[in-house]
mmCIF file with all atom_site columns, C-alpha atoms in Angstrom:
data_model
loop_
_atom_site.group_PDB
_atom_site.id
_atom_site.type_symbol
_atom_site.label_atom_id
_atom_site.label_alt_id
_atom_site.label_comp_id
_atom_site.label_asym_id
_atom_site.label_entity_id
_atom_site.label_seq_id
_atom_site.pdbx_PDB_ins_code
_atom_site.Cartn_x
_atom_site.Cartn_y
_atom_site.Cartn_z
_atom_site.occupancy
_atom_site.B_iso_or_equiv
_atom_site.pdbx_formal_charge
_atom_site.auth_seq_id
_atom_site.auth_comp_id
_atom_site.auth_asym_id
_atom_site.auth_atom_id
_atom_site.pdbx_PDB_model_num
ATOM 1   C CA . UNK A 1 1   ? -28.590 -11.097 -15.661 1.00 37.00 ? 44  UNK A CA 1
ATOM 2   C CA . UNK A 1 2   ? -31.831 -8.955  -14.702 1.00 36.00 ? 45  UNK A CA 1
ATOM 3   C CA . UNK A 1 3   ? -31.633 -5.729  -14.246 1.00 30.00 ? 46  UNK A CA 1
ATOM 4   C CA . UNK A 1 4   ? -34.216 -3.754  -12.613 1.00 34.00 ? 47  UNK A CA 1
ATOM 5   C CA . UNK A 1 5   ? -34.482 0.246   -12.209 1.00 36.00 ? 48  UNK A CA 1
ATOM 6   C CA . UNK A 1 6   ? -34.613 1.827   -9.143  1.00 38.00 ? 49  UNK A CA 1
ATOM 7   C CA . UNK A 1 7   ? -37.724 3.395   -8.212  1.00 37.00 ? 50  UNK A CA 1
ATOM 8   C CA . UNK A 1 8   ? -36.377 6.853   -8.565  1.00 42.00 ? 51  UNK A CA 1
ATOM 9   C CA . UNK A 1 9   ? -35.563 6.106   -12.407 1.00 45.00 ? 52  UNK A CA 1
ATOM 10  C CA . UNK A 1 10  ? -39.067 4.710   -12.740 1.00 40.00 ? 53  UNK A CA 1
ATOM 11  C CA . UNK A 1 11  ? -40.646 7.596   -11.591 1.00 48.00 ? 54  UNK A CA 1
ATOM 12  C CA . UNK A 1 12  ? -38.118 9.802   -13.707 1.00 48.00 ? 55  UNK A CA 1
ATOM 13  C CA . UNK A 1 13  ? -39.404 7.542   -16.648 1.00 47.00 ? 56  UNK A CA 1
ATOM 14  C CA . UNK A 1 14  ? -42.932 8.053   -15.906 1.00 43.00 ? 57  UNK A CA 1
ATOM 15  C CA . UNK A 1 15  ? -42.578 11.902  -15.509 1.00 40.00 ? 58  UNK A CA 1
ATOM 16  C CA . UNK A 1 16  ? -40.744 11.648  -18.756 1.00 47.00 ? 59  UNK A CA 1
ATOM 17  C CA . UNK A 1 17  ? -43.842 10.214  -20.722 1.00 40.00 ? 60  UNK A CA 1
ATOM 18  C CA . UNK A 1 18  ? -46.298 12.187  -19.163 1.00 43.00 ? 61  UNK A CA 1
ATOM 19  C CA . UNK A 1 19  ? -44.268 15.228  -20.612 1.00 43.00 ? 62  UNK A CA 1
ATOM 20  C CA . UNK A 1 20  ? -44.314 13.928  -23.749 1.00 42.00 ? 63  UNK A CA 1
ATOM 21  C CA . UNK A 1 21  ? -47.958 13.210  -23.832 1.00 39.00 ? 64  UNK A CA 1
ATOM 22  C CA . UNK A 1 22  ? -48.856 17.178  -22.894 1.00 36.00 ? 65  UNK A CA 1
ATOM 23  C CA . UNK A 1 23  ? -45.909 18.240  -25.463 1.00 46.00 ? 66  UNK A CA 1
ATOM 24  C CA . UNK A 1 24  ? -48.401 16.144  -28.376 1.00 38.00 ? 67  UNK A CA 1
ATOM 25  C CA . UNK A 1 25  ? -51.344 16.840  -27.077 1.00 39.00 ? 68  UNK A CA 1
ATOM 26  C CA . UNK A 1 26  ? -50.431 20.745  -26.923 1.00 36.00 ? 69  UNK A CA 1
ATOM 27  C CA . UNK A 1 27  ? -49.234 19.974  -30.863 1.00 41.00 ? 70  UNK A CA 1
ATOM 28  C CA . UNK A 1 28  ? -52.183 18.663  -31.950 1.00 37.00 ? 71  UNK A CA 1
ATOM 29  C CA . UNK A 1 29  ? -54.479 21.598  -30.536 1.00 34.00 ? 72  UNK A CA 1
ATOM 30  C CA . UNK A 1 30  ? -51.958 24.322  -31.935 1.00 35.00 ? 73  UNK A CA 1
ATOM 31  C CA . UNK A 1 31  ? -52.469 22.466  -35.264 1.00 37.00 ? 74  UNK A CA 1
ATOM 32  C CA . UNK A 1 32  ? -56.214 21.685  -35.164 1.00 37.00 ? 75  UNK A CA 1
ATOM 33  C CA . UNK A 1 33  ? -56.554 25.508  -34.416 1.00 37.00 ? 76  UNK A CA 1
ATOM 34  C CA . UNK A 1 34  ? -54.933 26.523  -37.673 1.00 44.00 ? 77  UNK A CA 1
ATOM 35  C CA . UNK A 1 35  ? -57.409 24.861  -39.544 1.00 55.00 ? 78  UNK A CA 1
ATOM 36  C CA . UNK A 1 36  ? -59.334 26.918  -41.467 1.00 72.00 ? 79  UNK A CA 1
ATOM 37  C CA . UNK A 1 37  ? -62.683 27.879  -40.764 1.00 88.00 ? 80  UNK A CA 1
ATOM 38  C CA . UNK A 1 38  ? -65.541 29.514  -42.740 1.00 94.00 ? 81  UNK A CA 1
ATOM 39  C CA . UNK A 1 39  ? -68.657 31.044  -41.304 1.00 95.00 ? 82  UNK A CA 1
ATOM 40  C CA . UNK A 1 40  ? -72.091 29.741  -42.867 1.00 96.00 ? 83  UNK A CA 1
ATOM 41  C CA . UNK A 1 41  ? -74.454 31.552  -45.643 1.00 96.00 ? 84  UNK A CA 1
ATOM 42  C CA . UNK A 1 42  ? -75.288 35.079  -43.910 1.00 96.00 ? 85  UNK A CA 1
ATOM 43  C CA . UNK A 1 43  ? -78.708 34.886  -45.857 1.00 94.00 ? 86  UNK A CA 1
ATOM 44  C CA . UNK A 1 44  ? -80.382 33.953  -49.252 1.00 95.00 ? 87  UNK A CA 1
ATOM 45  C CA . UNK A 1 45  ? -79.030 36.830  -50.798 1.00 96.00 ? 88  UNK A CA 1
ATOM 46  C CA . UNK A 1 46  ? -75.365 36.212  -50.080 1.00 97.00 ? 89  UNK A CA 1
ATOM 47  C CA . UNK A 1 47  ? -73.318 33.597  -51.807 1.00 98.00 ? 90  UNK A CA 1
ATOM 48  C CA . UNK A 1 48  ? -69.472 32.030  -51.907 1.00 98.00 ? 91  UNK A CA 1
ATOM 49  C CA . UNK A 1 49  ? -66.447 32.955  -54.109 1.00 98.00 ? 92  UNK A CA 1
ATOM 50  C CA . UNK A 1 50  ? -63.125 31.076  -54.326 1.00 98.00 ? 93  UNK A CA 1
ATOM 51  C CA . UNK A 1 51  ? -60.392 31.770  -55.992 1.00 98.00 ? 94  UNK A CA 1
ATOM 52  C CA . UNK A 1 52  ? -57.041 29.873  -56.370 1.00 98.00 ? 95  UNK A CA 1
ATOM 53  C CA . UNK A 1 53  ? -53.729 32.150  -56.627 1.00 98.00 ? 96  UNK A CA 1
ATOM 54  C CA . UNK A 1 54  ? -50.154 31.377  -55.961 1.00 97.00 ? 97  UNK A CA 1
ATOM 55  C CA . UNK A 1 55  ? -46.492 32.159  -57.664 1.00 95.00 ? 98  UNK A CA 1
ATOM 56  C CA . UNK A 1 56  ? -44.303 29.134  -58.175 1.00 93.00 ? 99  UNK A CA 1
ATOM 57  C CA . UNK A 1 57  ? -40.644 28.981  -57.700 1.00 86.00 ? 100 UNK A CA 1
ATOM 58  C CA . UNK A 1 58  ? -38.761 26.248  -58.030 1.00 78.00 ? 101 UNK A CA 1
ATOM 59  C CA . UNK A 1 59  ? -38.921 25.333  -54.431 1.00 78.00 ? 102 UNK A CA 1
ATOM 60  C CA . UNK A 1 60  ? -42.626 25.469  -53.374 1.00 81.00 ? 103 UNK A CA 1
ATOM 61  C CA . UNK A 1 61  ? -44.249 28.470  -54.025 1.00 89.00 ? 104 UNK A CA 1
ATOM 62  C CA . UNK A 1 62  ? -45.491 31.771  -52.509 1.00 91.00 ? 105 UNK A CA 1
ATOM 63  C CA . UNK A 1 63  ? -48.991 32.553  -51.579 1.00 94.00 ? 106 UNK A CA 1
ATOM 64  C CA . UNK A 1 64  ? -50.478 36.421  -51.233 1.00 94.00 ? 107 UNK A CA 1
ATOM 65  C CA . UNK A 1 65  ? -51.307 37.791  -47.429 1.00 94.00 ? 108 UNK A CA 1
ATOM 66  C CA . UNK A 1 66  ? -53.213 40.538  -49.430 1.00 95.00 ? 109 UNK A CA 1
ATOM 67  C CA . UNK A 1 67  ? -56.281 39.575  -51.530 1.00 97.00 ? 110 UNK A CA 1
ATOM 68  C CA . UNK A 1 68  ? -58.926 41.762  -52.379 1.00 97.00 ? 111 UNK A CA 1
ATOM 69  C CA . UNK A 1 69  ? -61.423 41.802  -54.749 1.00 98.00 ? 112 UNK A CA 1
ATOM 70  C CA . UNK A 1 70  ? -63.466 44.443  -56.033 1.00 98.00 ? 113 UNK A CA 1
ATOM 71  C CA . UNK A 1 71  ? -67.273 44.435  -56.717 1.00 98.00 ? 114 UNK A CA 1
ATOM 72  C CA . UNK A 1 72  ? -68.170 46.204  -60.049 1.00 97.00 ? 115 UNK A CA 1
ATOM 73  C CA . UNK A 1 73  ? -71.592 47.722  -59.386 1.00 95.00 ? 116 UNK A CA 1
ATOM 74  C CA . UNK A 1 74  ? -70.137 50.243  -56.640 1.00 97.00 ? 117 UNK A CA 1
ATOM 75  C CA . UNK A 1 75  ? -66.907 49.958  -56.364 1.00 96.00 ? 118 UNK A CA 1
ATOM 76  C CA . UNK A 1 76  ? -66.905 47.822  -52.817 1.00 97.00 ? 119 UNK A CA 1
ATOM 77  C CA . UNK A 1 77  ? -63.791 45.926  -51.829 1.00 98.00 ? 120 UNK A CA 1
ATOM 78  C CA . UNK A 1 78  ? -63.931 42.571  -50.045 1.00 98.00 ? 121 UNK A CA 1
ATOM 79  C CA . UNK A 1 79  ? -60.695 40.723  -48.441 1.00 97.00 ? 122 UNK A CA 1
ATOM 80  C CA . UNK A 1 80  ? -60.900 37.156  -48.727 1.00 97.00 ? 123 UNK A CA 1
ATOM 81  C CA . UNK A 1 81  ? -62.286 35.589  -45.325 1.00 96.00 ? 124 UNK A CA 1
ATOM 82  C CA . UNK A 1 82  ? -60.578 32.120  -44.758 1.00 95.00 ? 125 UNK A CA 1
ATOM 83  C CA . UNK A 1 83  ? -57.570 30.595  -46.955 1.00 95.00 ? 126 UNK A CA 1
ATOM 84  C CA . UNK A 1 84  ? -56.711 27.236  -47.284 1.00 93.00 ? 127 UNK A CA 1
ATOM 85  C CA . UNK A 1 85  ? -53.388 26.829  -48.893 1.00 94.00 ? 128 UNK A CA 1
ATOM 86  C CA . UNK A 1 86  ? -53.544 28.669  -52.874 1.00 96.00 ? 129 UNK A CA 1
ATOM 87  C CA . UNK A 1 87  ? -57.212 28.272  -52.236 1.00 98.00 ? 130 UNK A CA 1
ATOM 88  C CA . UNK A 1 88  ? -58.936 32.077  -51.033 1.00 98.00 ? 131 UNK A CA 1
ATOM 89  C CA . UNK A 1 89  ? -62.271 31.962  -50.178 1.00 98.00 ? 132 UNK A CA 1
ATOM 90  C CA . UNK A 1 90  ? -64.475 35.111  -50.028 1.00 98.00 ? 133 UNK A CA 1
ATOM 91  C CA . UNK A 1 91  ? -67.695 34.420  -48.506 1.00 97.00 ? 134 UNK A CA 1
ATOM 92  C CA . UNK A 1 92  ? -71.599 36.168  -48.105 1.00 98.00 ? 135 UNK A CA 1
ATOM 93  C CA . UNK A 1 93  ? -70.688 38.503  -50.403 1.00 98.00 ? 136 UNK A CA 1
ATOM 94  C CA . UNK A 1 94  ? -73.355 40.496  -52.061 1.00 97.00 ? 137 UNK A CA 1
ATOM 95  C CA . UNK A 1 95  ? -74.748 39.721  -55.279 1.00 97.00 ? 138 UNK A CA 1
ATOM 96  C CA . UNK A 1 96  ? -72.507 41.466  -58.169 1.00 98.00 ? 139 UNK A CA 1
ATOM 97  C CA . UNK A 1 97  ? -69.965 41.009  -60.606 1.00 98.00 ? 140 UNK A CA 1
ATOM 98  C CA . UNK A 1 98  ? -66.354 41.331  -58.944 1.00 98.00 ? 141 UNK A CA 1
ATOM 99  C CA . UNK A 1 99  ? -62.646 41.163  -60.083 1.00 98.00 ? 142 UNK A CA 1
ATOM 100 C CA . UNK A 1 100 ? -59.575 40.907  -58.229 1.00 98.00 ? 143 UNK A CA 1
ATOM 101 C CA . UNK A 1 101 ? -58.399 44.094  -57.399 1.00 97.00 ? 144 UNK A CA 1
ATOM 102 C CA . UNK A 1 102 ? -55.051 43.352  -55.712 1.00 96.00 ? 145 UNK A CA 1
ATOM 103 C CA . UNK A 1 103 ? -52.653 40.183  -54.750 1.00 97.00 ? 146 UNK A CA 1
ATOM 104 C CA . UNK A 1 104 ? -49.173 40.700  -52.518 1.00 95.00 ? 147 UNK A CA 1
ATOM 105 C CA . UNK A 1 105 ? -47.108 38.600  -51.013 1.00 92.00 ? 148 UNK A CA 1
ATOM 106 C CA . UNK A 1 106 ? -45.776 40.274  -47.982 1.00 89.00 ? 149 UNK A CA 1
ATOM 107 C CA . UNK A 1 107 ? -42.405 39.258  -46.581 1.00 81.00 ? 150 UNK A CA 1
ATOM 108 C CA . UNK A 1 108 ? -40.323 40.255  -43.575 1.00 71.00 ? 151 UNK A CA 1
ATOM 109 C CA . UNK A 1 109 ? -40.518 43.419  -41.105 1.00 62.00 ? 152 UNK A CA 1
ATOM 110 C CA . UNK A 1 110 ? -37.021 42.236  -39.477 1.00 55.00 ? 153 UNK A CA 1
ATOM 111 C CA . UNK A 1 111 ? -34.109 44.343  -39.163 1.00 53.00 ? 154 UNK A CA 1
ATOM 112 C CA . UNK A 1 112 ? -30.780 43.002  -40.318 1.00 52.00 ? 155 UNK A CA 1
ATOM 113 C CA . UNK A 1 113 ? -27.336 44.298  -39.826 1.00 52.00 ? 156 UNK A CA 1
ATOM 114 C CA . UNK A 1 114 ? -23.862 43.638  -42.038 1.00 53.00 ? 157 UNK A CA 1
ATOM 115 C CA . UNK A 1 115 ? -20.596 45.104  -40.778 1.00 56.00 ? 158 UNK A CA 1
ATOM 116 C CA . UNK A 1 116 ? -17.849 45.083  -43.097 1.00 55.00 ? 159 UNK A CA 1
ATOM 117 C CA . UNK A 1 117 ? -14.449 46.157  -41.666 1.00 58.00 ? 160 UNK A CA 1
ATOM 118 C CA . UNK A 1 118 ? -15.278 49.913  -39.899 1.00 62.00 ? 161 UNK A CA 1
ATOM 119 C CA . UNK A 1 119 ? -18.595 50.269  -42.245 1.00 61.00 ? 162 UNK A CA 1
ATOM 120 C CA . UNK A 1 120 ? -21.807 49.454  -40.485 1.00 60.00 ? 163 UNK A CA 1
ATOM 121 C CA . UNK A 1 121 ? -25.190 48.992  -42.904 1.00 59.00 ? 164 UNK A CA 1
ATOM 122 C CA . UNK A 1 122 ? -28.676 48.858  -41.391 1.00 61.00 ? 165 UNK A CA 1
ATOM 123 C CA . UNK A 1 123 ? -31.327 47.945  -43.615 1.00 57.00 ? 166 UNK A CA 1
ATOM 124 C CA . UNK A 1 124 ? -35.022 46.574  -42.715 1.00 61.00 ? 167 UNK A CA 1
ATOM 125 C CA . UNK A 1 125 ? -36.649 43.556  -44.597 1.00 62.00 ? 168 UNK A CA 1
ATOM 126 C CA . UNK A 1 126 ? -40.215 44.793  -45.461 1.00 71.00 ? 169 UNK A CA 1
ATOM 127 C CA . UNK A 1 127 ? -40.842 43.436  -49.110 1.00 79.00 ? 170 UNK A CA 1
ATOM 128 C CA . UNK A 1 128 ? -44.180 44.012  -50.618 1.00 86.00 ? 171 UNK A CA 1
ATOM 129 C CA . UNK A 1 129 ? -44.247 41.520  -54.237 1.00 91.00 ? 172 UNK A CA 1
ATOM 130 C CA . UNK A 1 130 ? -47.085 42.863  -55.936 1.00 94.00 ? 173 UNK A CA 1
ATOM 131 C CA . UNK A 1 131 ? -49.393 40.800  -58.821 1.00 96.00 ? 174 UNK A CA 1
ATOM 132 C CA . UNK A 1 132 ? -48.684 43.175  -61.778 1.00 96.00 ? 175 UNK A CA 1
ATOM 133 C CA . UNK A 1 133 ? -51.896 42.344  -63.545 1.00 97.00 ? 176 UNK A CA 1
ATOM 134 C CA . UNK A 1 134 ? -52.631 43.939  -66.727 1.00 97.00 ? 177 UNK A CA 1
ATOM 135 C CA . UNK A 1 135 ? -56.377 45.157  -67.524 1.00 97.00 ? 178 UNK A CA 1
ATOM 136 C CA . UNK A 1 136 ? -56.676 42.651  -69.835 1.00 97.00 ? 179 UNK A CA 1
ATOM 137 C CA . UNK A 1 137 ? -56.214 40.069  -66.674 1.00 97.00 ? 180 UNK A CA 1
ATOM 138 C CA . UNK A 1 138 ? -58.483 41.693  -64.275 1.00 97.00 ? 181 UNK A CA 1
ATOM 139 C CA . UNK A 1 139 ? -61.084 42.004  -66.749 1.00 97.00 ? 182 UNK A CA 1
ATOM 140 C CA . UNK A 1 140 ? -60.495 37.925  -67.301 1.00 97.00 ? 183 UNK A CA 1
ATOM 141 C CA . UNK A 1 141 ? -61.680 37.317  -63.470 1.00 98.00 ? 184 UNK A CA 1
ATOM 142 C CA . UNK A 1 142 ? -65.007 39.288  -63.740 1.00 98.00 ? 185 UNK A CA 1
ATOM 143 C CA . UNK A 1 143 ? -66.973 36.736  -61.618 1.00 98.00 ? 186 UNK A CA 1
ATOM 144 C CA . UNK A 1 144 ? -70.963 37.100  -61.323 1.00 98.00 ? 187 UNK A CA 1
ATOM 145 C CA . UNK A 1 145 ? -71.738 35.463  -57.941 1.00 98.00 ? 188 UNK A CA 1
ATOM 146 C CA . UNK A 1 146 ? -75.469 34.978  -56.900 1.00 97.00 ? 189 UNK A CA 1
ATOM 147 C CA . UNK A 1 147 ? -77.243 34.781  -53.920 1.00 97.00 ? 190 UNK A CA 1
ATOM 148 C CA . UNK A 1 148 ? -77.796 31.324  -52.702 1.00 96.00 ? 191 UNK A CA 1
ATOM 149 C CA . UNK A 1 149 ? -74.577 29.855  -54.369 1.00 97.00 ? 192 UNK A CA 1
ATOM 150 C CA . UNK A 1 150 ? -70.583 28.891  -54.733 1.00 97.00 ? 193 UNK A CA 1
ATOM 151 C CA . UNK A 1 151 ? -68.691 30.958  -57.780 1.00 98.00 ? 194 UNK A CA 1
ATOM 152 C CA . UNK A 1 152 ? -65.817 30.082  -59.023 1.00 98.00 ? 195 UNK A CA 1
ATOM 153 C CA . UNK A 1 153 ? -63.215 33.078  -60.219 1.00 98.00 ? 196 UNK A CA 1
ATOM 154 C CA . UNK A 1 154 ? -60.622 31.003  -61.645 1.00 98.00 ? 197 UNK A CA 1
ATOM 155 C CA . UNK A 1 155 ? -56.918 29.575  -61.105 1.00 98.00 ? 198 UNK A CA 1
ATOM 156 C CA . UNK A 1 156 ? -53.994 32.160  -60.925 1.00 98.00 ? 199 UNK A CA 1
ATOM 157 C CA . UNK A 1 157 ? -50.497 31.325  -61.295 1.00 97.00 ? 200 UNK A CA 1
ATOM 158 C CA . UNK A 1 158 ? -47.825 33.154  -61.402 1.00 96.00 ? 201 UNK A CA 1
ATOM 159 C CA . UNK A 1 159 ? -43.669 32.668  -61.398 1.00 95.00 ? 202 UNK A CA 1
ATOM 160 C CA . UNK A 1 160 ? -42.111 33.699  -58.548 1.00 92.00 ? 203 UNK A CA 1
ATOM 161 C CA . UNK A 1 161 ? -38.024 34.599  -58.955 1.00 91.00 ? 204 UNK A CA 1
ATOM 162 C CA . UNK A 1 162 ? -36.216 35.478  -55.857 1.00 84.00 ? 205 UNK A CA 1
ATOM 163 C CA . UNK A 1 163 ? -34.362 38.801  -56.034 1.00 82.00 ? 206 UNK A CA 1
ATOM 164 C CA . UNK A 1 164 ? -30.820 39.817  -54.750 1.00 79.00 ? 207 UNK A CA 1
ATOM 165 C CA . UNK A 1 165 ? -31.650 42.905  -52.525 1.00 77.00 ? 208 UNK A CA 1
ATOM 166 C CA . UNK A 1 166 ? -33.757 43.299  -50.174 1.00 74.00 ? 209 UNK A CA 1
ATOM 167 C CA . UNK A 1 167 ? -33.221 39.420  -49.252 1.00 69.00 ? 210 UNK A CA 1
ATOM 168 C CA . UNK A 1 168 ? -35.795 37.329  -49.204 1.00 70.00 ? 211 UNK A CA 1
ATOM 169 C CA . UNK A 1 169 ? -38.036 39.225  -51.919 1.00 83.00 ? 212 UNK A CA 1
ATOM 170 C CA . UNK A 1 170 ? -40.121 37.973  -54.946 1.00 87.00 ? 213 UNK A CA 1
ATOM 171 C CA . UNK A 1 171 ? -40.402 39.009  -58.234 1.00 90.00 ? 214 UNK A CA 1
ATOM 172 C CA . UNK A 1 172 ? -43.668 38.167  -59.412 1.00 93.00 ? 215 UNK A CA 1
ATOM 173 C CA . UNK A 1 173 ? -44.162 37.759  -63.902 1.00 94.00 ? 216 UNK A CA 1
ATOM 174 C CA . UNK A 1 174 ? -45.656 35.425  -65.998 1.00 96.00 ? 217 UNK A CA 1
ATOM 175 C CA . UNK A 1 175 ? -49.123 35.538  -64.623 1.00 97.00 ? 218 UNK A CA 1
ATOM 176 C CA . UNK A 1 176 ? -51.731 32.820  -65.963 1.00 97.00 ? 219 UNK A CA 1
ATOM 177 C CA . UNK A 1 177 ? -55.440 32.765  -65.497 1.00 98.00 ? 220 UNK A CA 1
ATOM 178 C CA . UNK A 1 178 ? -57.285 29.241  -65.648 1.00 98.00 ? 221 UNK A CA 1
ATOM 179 C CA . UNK A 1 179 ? -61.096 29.387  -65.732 1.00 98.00 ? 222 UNK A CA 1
ATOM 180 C CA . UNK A 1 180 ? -61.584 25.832  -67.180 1.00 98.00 ? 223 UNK A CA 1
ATOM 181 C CA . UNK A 1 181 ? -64.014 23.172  -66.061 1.00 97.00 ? 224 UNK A CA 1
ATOM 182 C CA . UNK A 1 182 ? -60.705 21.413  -64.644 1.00 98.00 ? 225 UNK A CA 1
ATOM 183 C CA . UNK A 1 183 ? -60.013 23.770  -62.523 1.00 98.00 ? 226 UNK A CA 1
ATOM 184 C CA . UNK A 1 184 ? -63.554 24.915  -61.212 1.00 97.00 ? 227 UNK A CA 1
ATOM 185 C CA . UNK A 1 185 ? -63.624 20.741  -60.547 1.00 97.00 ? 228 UNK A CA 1
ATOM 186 C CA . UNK A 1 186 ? -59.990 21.012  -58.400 1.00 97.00 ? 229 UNK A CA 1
ATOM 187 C CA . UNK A 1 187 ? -61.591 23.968  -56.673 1.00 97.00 ? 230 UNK A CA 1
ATOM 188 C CA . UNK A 1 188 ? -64.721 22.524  -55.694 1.00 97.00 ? 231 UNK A CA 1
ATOM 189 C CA . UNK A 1 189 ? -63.030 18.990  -54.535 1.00 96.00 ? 232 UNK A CA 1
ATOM 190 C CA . UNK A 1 190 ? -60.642 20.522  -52.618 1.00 96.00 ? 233 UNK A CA 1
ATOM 191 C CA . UNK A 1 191 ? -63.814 22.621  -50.735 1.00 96.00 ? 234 UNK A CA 1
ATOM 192 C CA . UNK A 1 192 ? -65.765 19.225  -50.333 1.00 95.00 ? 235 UNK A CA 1
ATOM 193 C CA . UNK A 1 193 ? -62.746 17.726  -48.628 1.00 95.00 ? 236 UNK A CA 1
ATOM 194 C CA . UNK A 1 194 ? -62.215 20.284  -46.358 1.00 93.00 ? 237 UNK A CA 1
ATOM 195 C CA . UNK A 1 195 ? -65.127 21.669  -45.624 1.00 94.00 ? 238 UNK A CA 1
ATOM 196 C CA . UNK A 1 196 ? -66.985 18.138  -45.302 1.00 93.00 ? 239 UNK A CA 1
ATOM 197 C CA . UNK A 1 197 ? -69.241 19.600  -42.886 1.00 93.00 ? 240 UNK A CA 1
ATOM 198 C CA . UNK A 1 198 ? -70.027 23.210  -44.327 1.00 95.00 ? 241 UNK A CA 1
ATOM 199 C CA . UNK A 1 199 ? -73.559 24.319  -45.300 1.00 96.00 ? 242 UNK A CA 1
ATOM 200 C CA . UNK A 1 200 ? -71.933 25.758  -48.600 1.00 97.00 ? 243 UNK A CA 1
ATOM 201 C CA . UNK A 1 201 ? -71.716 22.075  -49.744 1.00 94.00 ? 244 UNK A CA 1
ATOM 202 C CA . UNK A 1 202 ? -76.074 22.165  -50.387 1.00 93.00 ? 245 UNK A CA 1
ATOM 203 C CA . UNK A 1 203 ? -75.115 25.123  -52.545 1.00 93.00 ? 246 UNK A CA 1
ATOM 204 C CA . UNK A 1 204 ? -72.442 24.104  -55.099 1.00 90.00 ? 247 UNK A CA 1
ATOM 205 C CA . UNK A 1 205 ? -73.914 23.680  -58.550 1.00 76.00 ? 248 UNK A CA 1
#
């Protein structure tokens, strides 16, 4: 037996796919539009830093919404300008030497509410996990970045244990600094590969 749909149900069908075409289309812009982006060299004098950080749990791992870095000639502080995944990158800065300063993961800003029989708690979710470097540590990143080029401050990783109270909060410890060739050579392959078409590429060394 053949069977064949009304016109009605072909149009429905038709209307159907359409929507489904603007529903992927509108994905694929949303996601192309999170992609990071990096401006190019500002000038001869300015160069690139990257810097890998991240605190592992044993599901996935945490990365820091605060990054700064501190230059040591004058004190200046510089936030990171694009990030792709545990990769930070920090570019035209001025030449210097420079150390991380600072690394938090930041977490929540949502009010929650228990009630338990006729008591009522109120508490807000606003977590701030700080890096607790030691000096030792931040001396370990001093970086010397030069005009004209890509630096390379190191690896950091970190274990990341989720606390009891407030929910959803991360005890950062057990901090590790890798500045080996290895890791410069992960760092620098992960840039070429996503930034296939960025002028910093002529200026890796």
């Amino acid at each position: 037996m053949c069977f064949n749909p009304a016109p009605h149900n072909t149009d429905n069908r038709t209307w159907n796919v359409r929507a489904l075409l603007i529903r992927v289309s509108t994905m694929l812009v949303l996601l192309s539009g999170c992609a990071a982006t990096l401006p190019p060299p500002a000038g001869a004098d300015k160069g690139l830093l990257i810097l890998s950080i991240e605190a592992k749990r044993n599901i996935g791992s945490n990365k820091p919404q605060q990054l700064v870095i501190v230059r040591q000639q004058d004190g200046a502080e510089f936030s990171y300008t694009s990030r792709d995944g545990r990769y930070y990158y920090f570019a035209n800065l001025p030449e210097g030497r420079y150390r991380i300063k600072t690394a938090a993961i930041v977490i929540g800003g949502n009010k929650t509410t228990t009630q338990s029989g006729n008591l009522t708690t109120s508490f807000s979710v606003n977590a701030t996990n700080v890096f607790p470097f030691s000096p030792e540590q931040i001396a370990a990143t001093e970086t010397r970045v030069r005009g004209g080029s890509v630096a390379f401050m190191g690896s950091i990783s970190a274990e990341g244990t989720a606390k009891m109270f407030p929910p959803g909060a991360i005890e950062v410890s057990h901090i590790e600094i890798d500045r080996s060739t290895r890791a410069r050579g992960e760092a620098f392959d992960n840039f070429r590969k996503n930034f296939a078409e960025s002028p910093w590429l002529s200026l890796m060394q």
